[in-house]
XYZ file of C-alpha atoms in Angstrom:
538
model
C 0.000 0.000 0.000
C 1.351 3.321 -1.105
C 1.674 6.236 1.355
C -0.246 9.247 1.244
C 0.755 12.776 2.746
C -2.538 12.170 5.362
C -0.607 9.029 5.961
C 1.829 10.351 7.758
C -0.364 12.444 10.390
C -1.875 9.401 11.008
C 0.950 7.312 11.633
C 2.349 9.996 14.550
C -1.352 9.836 15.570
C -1.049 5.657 16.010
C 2.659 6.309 17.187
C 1.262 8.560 20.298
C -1.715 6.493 20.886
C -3.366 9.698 20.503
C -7.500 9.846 20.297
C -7.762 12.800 17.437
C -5.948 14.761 14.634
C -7.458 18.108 14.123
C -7.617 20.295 10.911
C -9.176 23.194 10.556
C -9.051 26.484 8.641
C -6.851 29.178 9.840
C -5.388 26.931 12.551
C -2.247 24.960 13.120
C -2.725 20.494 12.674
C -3.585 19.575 16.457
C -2.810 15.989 17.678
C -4.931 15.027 20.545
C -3.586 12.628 23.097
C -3.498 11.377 26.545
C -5.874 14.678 27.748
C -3.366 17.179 26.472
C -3.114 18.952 23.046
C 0.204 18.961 20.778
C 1.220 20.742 17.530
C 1.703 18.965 14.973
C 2.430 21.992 12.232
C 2.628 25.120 13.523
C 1.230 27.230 10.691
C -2.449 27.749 10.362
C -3.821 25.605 7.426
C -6.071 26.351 5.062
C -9.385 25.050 3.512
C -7.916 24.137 0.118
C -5.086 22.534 1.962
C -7.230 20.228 4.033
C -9.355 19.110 0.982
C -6.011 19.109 -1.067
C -4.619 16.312 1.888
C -7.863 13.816 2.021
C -8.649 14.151 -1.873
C -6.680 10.986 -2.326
C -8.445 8.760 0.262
C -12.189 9.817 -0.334
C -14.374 7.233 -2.426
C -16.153 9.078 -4.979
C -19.517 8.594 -3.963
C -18.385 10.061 -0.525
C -17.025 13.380 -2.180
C -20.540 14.233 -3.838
C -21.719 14.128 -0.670
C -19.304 16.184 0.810
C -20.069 18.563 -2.485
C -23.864 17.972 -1.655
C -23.819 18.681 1.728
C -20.485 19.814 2.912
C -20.610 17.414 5.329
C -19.737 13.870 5.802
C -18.285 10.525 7.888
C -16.337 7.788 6.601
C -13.915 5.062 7.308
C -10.070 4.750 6.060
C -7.843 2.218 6.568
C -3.989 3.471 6.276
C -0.808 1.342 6.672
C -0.754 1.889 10.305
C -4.703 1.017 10.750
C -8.074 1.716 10.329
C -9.622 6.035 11.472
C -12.665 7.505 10.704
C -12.423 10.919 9.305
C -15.685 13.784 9.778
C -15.540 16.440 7.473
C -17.641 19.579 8.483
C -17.567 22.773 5.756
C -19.408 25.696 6.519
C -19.166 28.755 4.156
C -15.357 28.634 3.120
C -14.138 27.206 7.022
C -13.626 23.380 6.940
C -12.934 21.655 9.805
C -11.508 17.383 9.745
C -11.217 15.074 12.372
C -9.608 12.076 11.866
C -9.690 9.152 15.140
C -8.619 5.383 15.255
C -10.206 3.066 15.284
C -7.590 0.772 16.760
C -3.983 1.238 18.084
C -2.969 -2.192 16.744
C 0.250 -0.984 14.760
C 1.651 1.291 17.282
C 4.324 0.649 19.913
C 5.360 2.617 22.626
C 4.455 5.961 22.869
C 7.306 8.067 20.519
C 7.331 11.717 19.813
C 5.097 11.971 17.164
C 7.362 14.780 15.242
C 10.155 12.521 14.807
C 7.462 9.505 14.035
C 6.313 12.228 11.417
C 10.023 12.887 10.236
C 10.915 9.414 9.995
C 7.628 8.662 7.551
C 9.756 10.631 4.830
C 11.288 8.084 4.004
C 8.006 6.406 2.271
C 7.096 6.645 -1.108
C 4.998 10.303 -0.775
C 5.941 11.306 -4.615
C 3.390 8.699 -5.708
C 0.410 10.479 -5.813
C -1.334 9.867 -9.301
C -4.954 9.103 -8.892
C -7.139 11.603 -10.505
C -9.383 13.706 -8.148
C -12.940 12.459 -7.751
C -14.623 14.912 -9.951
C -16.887 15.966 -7.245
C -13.416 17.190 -5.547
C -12.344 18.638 -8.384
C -14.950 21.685 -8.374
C -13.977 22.128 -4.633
C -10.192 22.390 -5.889
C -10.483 25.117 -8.609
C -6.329 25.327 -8.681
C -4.789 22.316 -10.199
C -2.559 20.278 -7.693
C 0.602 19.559 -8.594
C 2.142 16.045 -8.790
C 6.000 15.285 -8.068
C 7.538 13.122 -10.553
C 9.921 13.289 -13.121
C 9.986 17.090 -13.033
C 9.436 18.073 -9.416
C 6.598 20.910 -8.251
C 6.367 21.732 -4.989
C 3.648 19.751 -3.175
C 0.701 21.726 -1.456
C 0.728 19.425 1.248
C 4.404 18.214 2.609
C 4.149 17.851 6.941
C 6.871 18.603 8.781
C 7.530 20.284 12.600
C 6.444 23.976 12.511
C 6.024 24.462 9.089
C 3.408 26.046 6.086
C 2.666 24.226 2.950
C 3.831 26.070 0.338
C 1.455 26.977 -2.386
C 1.949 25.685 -5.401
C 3.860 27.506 -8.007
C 3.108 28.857 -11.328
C 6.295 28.615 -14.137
C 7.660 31.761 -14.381
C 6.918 33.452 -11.163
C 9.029 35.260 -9.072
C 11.163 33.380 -6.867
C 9.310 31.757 -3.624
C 9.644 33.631 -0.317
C 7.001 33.012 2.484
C 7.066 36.137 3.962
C 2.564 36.298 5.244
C 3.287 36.369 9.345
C 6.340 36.378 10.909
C 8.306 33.614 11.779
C 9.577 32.473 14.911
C 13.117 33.367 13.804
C 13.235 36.459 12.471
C 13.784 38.267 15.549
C 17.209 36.996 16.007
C 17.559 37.553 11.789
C 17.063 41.082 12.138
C 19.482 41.554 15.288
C 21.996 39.535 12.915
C 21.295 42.742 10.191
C 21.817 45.064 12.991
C 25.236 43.961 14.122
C 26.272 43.751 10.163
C 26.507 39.791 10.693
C 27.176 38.095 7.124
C 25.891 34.474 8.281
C 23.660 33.291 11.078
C 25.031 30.118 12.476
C 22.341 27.400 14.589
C 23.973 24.198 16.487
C 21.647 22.365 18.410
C 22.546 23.131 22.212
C 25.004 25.486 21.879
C 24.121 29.581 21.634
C 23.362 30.912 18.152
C 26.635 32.423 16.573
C 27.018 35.020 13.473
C 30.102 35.800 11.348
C 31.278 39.157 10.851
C 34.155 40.389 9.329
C 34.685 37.049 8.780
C 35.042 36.240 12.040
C 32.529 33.636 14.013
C 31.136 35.418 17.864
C 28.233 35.206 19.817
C 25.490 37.532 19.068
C 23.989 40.059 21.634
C 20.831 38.857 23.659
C 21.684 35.095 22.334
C 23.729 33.210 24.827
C 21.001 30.878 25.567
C 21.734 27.366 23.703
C 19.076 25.918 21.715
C 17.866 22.014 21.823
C 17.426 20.709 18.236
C 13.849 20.354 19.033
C 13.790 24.414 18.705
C 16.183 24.352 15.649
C 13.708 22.216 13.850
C 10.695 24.770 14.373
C 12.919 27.794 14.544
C 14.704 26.475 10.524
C 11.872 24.434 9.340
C 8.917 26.980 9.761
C 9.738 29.284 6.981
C 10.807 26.312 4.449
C 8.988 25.401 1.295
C 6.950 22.172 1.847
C 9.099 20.301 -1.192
C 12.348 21.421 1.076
C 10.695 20.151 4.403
C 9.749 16.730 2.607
C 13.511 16.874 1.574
C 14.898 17.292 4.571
C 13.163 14.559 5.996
C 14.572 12.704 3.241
C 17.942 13.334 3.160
C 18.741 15.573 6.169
C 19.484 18.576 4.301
C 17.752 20.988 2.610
C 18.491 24.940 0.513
C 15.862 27.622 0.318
C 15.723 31.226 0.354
C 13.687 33.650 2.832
C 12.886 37.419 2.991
C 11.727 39.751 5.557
C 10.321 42.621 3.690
C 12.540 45.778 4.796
C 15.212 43.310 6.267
C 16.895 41.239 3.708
C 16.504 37.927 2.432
C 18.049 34.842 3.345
C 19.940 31.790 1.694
C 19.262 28.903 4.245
C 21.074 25.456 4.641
C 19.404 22.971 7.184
C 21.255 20.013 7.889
C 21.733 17.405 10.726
C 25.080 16.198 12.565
C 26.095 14.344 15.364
C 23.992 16.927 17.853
C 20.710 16.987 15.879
C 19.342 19.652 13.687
C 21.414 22.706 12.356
C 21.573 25.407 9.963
C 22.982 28.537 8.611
C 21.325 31.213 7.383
C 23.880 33.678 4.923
C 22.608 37.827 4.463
C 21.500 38.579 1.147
C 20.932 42.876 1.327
C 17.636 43.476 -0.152
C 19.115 46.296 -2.216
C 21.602 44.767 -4.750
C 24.943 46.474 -4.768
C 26.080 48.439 -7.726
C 28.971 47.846 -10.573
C 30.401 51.361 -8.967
C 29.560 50.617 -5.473
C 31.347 46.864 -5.526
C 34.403 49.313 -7.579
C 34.247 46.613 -10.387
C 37.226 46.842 -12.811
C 36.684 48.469 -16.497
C 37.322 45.314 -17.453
C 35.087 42.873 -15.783
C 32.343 45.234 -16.558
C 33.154 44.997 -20.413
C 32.538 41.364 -20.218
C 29.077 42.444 -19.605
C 28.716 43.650 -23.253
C 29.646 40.568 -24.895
C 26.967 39.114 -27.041
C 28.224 35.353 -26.854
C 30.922 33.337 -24.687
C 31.544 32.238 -21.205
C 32.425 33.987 -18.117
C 32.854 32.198 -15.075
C 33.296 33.712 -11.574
C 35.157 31.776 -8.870
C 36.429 31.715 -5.581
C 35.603 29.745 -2.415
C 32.388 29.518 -0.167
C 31.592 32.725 0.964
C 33.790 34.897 -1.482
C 31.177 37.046 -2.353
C 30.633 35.701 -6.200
C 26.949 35.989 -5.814
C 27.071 39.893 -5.193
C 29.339 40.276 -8.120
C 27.375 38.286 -10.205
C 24.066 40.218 -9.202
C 25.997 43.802 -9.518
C 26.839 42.071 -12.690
C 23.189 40.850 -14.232
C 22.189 44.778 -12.705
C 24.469 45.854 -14.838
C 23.089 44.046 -18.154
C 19.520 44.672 -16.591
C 20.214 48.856 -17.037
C 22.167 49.314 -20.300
C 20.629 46.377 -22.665
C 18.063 45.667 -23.959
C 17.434 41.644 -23.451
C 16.208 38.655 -21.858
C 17.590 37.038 -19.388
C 17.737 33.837 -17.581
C 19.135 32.762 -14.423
C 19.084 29.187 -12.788
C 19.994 29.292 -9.050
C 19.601 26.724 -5.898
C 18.038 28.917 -4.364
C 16.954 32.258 -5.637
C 19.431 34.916 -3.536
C 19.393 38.456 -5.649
C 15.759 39.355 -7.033
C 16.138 41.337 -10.121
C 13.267 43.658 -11.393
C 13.313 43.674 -14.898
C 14.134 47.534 -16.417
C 15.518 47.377 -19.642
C 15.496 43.631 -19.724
C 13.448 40.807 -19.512
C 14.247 38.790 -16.615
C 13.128 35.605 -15.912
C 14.672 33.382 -12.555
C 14.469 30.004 -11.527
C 15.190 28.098 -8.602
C 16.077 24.464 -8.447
C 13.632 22.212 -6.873
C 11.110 24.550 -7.225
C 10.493 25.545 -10.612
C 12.947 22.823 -12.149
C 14.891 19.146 -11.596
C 18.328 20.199 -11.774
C 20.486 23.297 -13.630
C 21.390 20.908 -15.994
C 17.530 20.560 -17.152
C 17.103 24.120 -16.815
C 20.057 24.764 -18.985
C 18.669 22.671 -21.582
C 15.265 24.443 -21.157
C 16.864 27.446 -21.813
C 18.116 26.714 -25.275
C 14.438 26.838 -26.291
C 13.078 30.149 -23.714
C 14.895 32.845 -26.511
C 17.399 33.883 -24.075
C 20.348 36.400 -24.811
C 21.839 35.734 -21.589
C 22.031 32.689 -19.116
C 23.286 32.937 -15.375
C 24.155 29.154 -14.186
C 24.199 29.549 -10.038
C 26.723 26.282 -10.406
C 28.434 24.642 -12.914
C 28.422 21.498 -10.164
C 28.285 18.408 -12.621
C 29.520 17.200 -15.756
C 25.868 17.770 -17.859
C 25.838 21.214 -16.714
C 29.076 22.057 -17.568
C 28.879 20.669 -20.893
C 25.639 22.321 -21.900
C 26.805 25.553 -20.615
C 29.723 25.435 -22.971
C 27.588 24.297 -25.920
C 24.875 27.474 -25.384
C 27.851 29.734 -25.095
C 29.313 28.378 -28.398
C 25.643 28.669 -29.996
C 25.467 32.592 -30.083
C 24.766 32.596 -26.109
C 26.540 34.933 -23.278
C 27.139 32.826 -20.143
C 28.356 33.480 -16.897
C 28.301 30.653 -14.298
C 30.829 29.861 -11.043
C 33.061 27.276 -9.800
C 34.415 26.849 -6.251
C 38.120 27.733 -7.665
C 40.794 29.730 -6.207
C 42.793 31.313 -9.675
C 42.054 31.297 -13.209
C 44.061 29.181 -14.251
C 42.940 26.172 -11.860
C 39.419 27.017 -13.201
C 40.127 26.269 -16.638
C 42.338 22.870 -15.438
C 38.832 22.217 -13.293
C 36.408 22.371 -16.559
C 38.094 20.382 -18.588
C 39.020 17.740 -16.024
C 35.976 17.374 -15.480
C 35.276 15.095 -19.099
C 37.107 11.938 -19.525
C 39.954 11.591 -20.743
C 38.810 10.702 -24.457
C 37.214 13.632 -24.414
C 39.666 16.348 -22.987
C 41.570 17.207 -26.297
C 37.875 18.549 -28.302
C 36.938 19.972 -24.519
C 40.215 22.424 -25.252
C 39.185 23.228 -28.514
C 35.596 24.340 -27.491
C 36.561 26.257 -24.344
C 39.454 27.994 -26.348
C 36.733 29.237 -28.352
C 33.949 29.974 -25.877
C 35.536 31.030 -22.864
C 35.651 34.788 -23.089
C 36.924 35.530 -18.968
C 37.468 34.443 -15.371
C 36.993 36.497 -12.234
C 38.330 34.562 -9.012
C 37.369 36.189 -5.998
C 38.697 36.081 -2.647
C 37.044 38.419 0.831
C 40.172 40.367 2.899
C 39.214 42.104 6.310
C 39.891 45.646 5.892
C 41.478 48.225 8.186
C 38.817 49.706 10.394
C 36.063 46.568 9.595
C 34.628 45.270 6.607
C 35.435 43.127 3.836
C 36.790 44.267 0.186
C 37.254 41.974 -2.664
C 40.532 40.868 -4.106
C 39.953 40.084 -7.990
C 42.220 37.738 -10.154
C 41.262 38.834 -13.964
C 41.938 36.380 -16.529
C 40.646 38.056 -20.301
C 41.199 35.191 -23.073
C 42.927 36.492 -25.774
C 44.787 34.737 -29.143
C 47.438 33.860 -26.733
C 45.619 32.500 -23.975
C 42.843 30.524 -26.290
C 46.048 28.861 -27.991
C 47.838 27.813 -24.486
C 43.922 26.499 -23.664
C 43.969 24.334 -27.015
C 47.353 22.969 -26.654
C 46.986 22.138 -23.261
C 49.825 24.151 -21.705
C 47.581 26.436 -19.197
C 50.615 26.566 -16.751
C 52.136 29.121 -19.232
C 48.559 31.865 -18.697
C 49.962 33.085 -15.615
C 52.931 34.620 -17.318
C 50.536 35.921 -20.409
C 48.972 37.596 -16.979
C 51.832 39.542 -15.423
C 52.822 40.386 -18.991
C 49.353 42.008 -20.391
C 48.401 44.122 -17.079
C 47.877 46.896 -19.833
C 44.376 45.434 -20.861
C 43.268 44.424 -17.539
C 44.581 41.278 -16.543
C 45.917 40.884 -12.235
C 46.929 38.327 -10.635
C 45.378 37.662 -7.026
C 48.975 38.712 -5.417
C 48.964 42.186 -7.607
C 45.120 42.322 -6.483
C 46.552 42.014 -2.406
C 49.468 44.259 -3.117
C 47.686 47.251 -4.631
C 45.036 46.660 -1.543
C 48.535 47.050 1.052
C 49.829 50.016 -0.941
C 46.454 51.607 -0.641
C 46.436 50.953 2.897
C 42.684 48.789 2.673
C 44.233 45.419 4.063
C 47.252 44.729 6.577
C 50.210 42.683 4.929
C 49.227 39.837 7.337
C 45.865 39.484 5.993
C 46.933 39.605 1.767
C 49.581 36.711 2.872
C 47.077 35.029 4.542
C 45.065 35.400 1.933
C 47.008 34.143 -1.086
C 47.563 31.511 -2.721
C 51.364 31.808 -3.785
C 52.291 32.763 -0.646
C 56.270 32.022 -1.618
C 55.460 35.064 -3.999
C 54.065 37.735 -1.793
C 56.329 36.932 0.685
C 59.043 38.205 -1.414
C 56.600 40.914 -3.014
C 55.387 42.370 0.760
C 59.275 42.450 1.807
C 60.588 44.189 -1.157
C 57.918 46.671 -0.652
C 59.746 46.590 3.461
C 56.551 44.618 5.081
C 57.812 42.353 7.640
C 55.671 39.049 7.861
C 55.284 37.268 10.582
């Protein structure tokens, strides 16, 4: 017997030996038990939601009644036993109350949230029977079914959470921003000490970085149980990201607080239970001239075809340049863009362009299948959040060689280890026509890298790579060791290295030596650089 999203209330229900589940409109799922009351999902629920959940188990003659009457008792028997469900509607309120029947299944009492966690690990994408047709009136808005391609579902359970509702192709990026959540307050005292990432540990005190640096934030020295995490991490998440959490004990989403910022969240569980971080994303997007983006990154935004790929590690800052970047396009052209990120961060208006964005696992499988979508959505211009896999990769050079501008990132540290990354990416067989393609397509690389500046902050250090003749041929022939020489030679059009980025920083007084030799990545180099400039390093 398959399981069904009501299937998994009921099994907490059997779990608890509890004597009622209770749904109704414009309150939170209530489990009944042993005299006392318990949340089951924290959000209030709505009518469409509740028919949406027991569409699947009504018999058809029962829903006409239901249509008929709005009100009706019958029997189901899920894989954890037999309940009887009462549905009462009156104008657009519905309430449902589902009881056993038996407690033959259950075991000793359990905490019916993790029983309800531990359910996702049941077959809940199999949803395909059509709605009873009586049902279908009720449901005006079509209900989405995961499969191949997934949708969010309306209806995915998890501690302190709202469904999402179901998503239209090409809206605007999901936030769920109707009531405030129980975590914002902390999220805005994380904007108000300039915090760039919100860091949750279950039983330890929250923690922020700032300037790169991870302390304690003010009024948060209490530690929080994973019990809390999971409400406090959970409630804001799209039902498809709570279902795959449950799944796979992770989960990406984005969330705004209007007049805050938004929010790129990770949840995840270790060794102490649930956790998460939670990374700024400033609801105005930063300028070309307020990030002080060279000449010559910016002319990469004029190209009409190619590849431009912007590096650096976690936390570099490659989605801010990349936003001040599609800004950029978005004010001086006139032309449609796509971008493909997991999830949305920067939310672009469209001015002079068409803008279209869309986040993975929400409005699409993969990037690689949004890529590929792509080719055939007219776009001038494609943002790839991460070129992560082979497929993506591949297809990203292909719609740059087909009259396509490009710009994706890699977790790279230089240029040059960017272009070794692409191409060892294909097999071996493979490599040599992999060199001729991205000799041709690959127009520029920007690797990034965050310094702590003098008096607090963070400025970053660019490494410019601008393909010319002589850097396409070294990419064909395989002899990319030789680029960063073609780079300290052709500073006239552009190109730095990472260590002349750090030095001009020092000169300019914006970084201490310490911090641009902690921060490169020839270090041997800048040693001998900072010294003959008379730095001492420690």
């Amino acid at each position: 017997m398959s399981i069904r999203p009501v299937d998994r209330f009921i099994r907490a229900m059997h779990a608890e030996r509890g004597g009622e589940l209770s749904f109704e409109s414009g309150r939170p799922i209530r489990l009944l038990t042993r005299g006392a009351e318990r949340v089951l999902l924290a959000q209030n629920v709505r009518t469409d939601q509740i028919e949406t959940l027991i569409r699947n188990v009504m018999p058809t003659e029962i829903a006409r009644r239901y249509e008929a009457s709005g009100e009706v008792e019958f029997e189901y028997t899920a894989p954890s036993g037999k309940v009887s469900v009462e549905l009462l509607k009156k104008d657009t309120r519905l309430s449902m109350k589902i009881k056993p029947e038996s407690h033959a299944e259950a075991g000793a009492a359990s905490d019916p949230v993790r029983t309800f966690l531990e359910e996702g690990s049941t077959d809940l994408k199999a949803i395909k029977a059509p709605a009873p047709p009586a049902l279908a009136k009720i449901s005006p808005m079509p209900i989405p079914v995961v499969t191949a391609s997934p949708v969010p579902e309306p209806m995915a359970p998890a501690p302190s959470v709202k469904p999402a509702t179901p998503v239209k192709p090409a809206q605007a990026p999901i936030t769920f921003t109707s009531a405030p959540k129980k975590i914002d307050a902390i999220l805005r005292a994380l904007v108000a000490e300039k915090g760039s990432d919100l860091h949750l540990t279950s039983n330890l005190p929250p923690k922020m970085r700032k300037d790169g640096d991870i302390g304690s934030i003010p009024g948060y020295e209490k530690a929080l149980s994973s019990d809390e995490l999971a409400a406090w991490l959970l409630e804001p998440a799209p039902a498809n990201m709570v279902e795959k959490f449950a799944e796979t004990n992770d989960a990406d989403f984005a969330y705004e607080i209007p007049g805050v910022a938004r929010f790129r969240v990770n949840v995840f569980r270790d060794r102490r239970g649930v956790g998460g971080v939670m990374r700024v994303i400033p609801s105005e997007i930063m300028t070309a001239d307020q990030l002080k983006i060279p000449p010559v990154v910016r002319s990469l935004c004029n190209l009409q075809k190619g590849l431009v790929v912007v590096t650096g590690p976690t936390g570099s800052g490659k989605s801010t340049t990349l936003a001040a970047m599609v800004d950029l396009i978005n004010k001086t052209r006139t032309d449609h863009i796509i971008t493909i990120e997991d999830p949305v961060e920067f939310v672009h208006e469209p001015l002079r362009c068409l803008i279209n964005q869309r986040e993975v696992h929400s409005h699409t499988k993969s990037f690689s299948a949004a890529l590929r979508a792509a080719l055939r959505e007219d776009p001038d211009i494609v943002l790839v959040g991460e070129m992560r896999d082979l497929e993506t990769v591949a297809i990203a050079i292909e719609t740059a060689e087909t009259g396509h501008l490009v710009f994706g990132t890699l977790h790279t540290n230089t240029a040059v280890s960017t272009i070794d990354r692409v191409i060892d990416q294909f097999p071996t067989d493979r490599q040599s026509q992999v060199r001729v393609m991205l000799s041709e397509s690959l127009k520029g690389v920007v690797a990034q890298t965050l310094c702590k500046k003098h008096g607090g902050g963070r400025i970053a250090a660019l490494e410019i790579l601008v393909v010319t003749a002589a850097v396409a041929a070294l990419i064909r022939d395989g002899k990319t060791f030789q680029i960063a020489s073609i780079m300290q030679t052709q500073k006239g059009i552009g190109m730095q290295t990472l260590n002349d980025a750090l030095m001009l920083f020092v000169k300019d007084r914006l970084i201490s030596p310490k911090e641009a030799y902690t921060k490169s990545v020839a270090r041997g180099e800048m040693r001998q650089l900072l010294e003959k400039a008379g730095h001492v390093v420690g």
